[in-house]
Short mmCIF file of C-alpha atoms in Angstrom, two decimals:
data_model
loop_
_atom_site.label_atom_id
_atom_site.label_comp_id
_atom_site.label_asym_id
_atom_site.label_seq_id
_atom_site.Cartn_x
_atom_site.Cartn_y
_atom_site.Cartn_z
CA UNK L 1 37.24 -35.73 33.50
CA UNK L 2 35.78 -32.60 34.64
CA UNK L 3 32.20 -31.56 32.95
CA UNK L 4 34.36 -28.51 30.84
CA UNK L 5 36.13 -31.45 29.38
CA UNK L 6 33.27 -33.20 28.05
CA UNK L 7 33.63 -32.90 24.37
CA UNK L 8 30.66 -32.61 22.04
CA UNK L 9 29.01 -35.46 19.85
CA UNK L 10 28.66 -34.76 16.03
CA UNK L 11 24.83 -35.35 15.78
CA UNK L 12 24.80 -35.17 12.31
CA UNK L 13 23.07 -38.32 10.60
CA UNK L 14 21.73 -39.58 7.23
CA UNK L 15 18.21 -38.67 6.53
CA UNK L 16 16.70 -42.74 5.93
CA UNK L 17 18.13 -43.14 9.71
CA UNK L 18 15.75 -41.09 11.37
CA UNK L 19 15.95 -38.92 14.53
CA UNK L 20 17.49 -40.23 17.63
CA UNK L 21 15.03 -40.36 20.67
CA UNK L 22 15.51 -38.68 24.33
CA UNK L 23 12.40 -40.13 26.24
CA UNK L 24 11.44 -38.13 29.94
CA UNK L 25 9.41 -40.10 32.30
CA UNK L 26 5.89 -38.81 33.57
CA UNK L 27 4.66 -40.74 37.11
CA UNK L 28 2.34 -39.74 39.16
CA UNK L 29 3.72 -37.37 42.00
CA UNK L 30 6.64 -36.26 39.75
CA UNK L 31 8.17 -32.31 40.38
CA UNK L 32 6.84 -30.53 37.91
CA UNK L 33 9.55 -28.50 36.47
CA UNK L 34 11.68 -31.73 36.76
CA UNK L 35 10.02 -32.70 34.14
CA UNK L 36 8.88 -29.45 31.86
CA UNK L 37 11.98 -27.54 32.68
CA UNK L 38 14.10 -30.09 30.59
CA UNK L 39 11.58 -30.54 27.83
CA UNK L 40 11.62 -26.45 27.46
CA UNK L 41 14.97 -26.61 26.70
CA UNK L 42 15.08 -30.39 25.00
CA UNK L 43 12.04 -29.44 22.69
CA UNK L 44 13.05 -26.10 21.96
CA UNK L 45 16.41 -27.38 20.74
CA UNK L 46 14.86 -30.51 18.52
CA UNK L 47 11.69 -28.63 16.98
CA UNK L 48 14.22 -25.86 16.19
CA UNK L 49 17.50 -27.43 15.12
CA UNK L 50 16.09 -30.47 13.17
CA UNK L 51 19.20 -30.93 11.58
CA UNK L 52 20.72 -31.88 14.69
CA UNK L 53 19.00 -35.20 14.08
CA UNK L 54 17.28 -35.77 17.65
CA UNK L 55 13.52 -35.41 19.22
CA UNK L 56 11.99 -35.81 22.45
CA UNK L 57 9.27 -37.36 23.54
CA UNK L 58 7.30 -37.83 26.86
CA UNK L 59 5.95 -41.42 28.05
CA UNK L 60 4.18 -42.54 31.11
CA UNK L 61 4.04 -46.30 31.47
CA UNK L 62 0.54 -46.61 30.35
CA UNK L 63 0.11 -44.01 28.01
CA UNK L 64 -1.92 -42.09 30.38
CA UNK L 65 -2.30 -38.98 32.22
CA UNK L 66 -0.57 -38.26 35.33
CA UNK L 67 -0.56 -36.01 37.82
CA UNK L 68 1.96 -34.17 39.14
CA UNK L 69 2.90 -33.43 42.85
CA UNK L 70 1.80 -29.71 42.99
CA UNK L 71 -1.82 -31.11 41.06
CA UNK L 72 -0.66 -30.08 37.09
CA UNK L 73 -1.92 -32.48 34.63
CA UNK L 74 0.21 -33.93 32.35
CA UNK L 75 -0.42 -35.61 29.05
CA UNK L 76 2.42 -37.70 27.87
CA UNK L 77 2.74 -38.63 24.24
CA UNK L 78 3.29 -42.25 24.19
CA UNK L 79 3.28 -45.47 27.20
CA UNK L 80 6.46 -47.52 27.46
CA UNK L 81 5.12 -50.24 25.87
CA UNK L 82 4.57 -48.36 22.39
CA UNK L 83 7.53 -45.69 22.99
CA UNK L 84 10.58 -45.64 20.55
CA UNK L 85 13.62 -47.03 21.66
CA UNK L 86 15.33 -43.94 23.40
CA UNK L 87 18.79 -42.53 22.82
CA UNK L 88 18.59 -40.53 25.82
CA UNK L 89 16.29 -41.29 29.09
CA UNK L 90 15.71 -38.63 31.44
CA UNK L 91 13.62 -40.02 35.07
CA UNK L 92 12.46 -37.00 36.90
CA UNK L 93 12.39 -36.68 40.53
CA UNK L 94 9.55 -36.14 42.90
CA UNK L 95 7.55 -37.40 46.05
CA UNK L 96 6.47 -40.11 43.26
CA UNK L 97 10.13 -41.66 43.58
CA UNK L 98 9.58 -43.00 46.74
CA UNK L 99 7.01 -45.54 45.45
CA UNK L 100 9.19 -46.31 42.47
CA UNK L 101 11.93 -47.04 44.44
CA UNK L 102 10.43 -49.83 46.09
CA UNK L 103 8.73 -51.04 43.02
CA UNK L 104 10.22 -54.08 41.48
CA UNK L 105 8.66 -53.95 37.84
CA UNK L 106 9.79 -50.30 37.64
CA UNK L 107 13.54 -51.07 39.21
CA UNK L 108 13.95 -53.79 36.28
CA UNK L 109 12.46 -51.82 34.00
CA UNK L 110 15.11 -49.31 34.45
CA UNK L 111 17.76 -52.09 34.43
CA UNK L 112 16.47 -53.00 31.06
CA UNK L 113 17.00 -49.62 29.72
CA UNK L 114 20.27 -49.29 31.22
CA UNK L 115 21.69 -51.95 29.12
CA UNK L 116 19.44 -50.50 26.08
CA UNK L 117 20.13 -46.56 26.19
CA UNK L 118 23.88 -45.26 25.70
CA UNK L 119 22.92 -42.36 28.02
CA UNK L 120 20.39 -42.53 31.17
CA UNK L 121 19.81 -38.90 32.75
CA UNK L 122 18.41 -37.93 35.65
CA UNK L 123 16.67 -34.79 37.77
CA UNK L 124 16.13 -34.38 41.24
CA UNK L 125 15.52 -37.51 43.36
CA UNK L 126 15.09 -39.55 39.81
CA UNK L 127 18.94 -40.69 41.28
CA UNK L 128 17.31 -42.12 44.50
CA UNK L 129 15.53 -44.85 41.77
CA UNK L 130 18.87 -45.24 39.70
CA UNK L 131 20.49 -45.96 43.14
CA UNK L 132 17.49 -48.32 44.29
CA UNK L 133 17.95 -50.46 41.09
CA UNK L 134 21.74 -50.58 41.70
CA UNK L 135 22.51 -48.85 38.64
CA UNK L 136 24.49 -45.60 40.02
CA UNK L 137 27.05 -48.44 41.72
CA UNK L 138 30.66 -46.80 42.41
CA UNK L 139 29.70 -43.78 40.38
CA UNK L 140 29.44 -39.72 41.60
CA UNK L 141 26.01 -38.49 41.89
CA UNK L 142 23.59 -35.69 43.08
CA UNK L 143 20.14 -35.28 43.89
CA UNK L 144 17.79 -33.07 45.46
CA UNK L 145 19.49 -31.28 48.61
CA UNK L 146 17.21 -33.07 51.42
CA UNK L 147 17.66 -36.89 49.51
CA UNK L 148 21.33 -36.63 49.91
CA UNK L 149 21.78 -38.85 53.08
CA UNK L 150 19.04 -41.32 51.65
CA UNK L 151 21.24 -41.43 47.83
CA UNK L 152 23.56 -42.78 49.87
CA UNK L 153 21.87 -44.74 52.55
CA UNK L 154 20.23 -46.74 49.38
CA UNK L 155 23.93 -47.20 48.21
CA UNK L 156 27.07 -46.48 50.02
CA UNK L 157 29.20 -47.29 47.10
CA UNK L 158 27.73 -43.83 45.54
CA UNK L 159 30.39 -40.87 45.55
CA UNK L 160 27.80 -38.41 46.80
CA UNK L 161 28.14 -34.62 45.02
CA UNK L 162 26.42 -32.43 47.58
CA UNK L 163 27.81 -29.27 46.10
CA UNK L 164 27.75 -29.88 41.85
CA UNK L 165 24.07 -28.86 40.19
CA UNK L 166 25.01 -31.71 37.76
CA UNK L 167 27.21 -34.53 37.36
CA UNK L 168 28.33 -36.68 34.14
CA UNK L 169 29.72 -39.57 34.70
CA UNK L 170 29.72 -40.09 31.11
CA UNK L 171 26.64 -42.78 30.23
CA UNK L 172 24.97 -41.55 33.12
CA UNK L 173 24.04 -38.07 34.23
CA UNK L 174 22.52 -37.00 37.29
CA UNK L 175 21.01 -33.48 38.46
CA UNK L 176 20.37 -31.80 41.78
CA UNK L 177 17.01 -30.69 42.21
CA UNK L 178 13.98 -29.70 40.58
CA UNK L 179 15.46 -25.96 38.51
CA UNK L 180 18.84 -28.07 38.19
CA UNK L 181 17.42 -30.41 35.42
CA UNK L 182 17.16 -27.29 33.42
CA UNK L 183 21.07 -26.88 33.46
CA UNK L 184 21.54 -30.17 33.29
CA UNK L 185 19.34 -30.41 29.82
CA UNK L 186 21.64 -27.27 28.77
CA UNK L 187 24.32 -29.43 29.61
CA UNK L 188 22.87 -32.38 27.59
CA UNK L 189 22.26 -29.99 24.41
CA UNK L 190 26.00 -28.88 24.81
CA UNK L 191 27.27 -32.79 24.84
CA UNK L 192 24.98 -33.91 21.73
CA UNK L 193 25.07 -30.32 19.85
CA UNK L 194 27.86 -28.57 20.86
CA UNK L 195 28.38 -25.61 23.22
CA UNK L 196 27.06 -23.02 20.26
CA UNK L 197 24.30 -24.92 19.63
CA UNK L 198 23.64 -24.80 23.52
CA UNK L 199 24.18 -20.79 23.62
CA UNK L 200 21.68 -20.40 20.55
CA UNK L 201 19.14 -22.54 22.77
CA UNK L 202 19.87 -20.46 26.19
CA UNK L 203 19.05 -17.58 24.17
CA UNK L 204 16.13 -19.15 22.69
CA UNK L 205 14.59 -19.83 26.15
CA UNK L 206 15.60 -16.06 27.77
CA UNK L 207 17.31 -18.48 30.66
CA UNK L 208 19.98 -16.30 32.54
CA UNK L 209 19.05 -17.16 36.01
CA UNK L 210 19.88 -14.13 38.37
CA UNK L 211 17.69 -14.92 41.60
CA UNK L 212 15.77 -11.48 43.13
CA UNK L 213 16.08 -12.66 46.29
#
């Protein structure tokens, strides 16, 4: 199925039910925009369209702090230990990955949300710790441009997408890099909202990328 074939969600829901929950990750050395690009567009959808019946949130796994890989401070809203339990999950990428990778309380960690979160999104070389805790197995997947041979060095059985800015493989979604996430939250909106829903929220942000150089 190609991603023009995705159809949309009805996101509608009964008031007692409550909003549905899209969590993004904050580590220390994450790519900034990895993370803020997607909550511009996440945030500016759920604080505006209510009705739509989602919110998002931002957690770091102690409810502190972190900072970023270009030195921006970032305040997250909750820790993982008192966050909701998430609809979507959305692990950004950055030099911080690396560590993560190779950290075995993190790699379960995101094996226990795989079998908790219906979808598990990801920007940037946020795939390179899906891959490292074997959850991208026999699937297509991105990532940042210059992680490509080590997505699939960490598992061969990945179809590496060199040349797609996103890819949904249905419960999972991964992003190229770092300005990617941003069309890959579009993307997201679109899937959960529906593609007018996703236009009104474009607008909303004044995103029509049209590089000057």
């Amino acid at each position: 199925m190609t991603q023009d074939e995705r159809t949309s969600q009805d996101p509608e829901m009964s008031q007692d039910q409550g909003p549905k929950h899209i969590g993004i990750l904050l580590f220390d050395g994450l790519e900034e925009l990895d993370a803020v690009g997607p909550w511009e567009v996440l945030a500016y959808w759920t604080r505006n369209y209510p009705e739509d019946g989602y919110d998002v949130v931002m957690l770091s796994g102690d409810g502190l702090p972190v900072m970023a890989a270009k030195g921006l401070l970032l305040t997250p809203h909750t820790s993982r230990a008192e966050a909701p339990r998430f609809e979507v999950f959305l692990h950004p990428g950055g030099h911080g990955t690396r560590t993560l990778a190779r950290n075995d309380g993190h790699l379960d960690w995101m094996r226990t949300l795989r079998a908790q979160v219906p979808l598990m999104t990801s920007v940037c070389t946020g795939s390179l710790v899906y891959a490292a805790a074997g959850l991208l197995q026999g699937r297509p997947a991105t990532t940042y441009w210059d992680a490509l041979d080590t997505l699939a060095e960490l598992d061969p059985s990945i179809q590496v997408r060199p040349d797609d800015r996103w890819v949904d493989d249905g419960d999972v979604v991964s992003s190229a890099g770092v300005s990617a996430g941003i069309d890959m939250a579009l993307h997201l909106v679109r899937r959960l909202a529906g593609v007018q829903r996703a236009r009104e929220v474009r607008r909303g942000i004044q995103y029509d990328p049209e590089p000057p150089v």
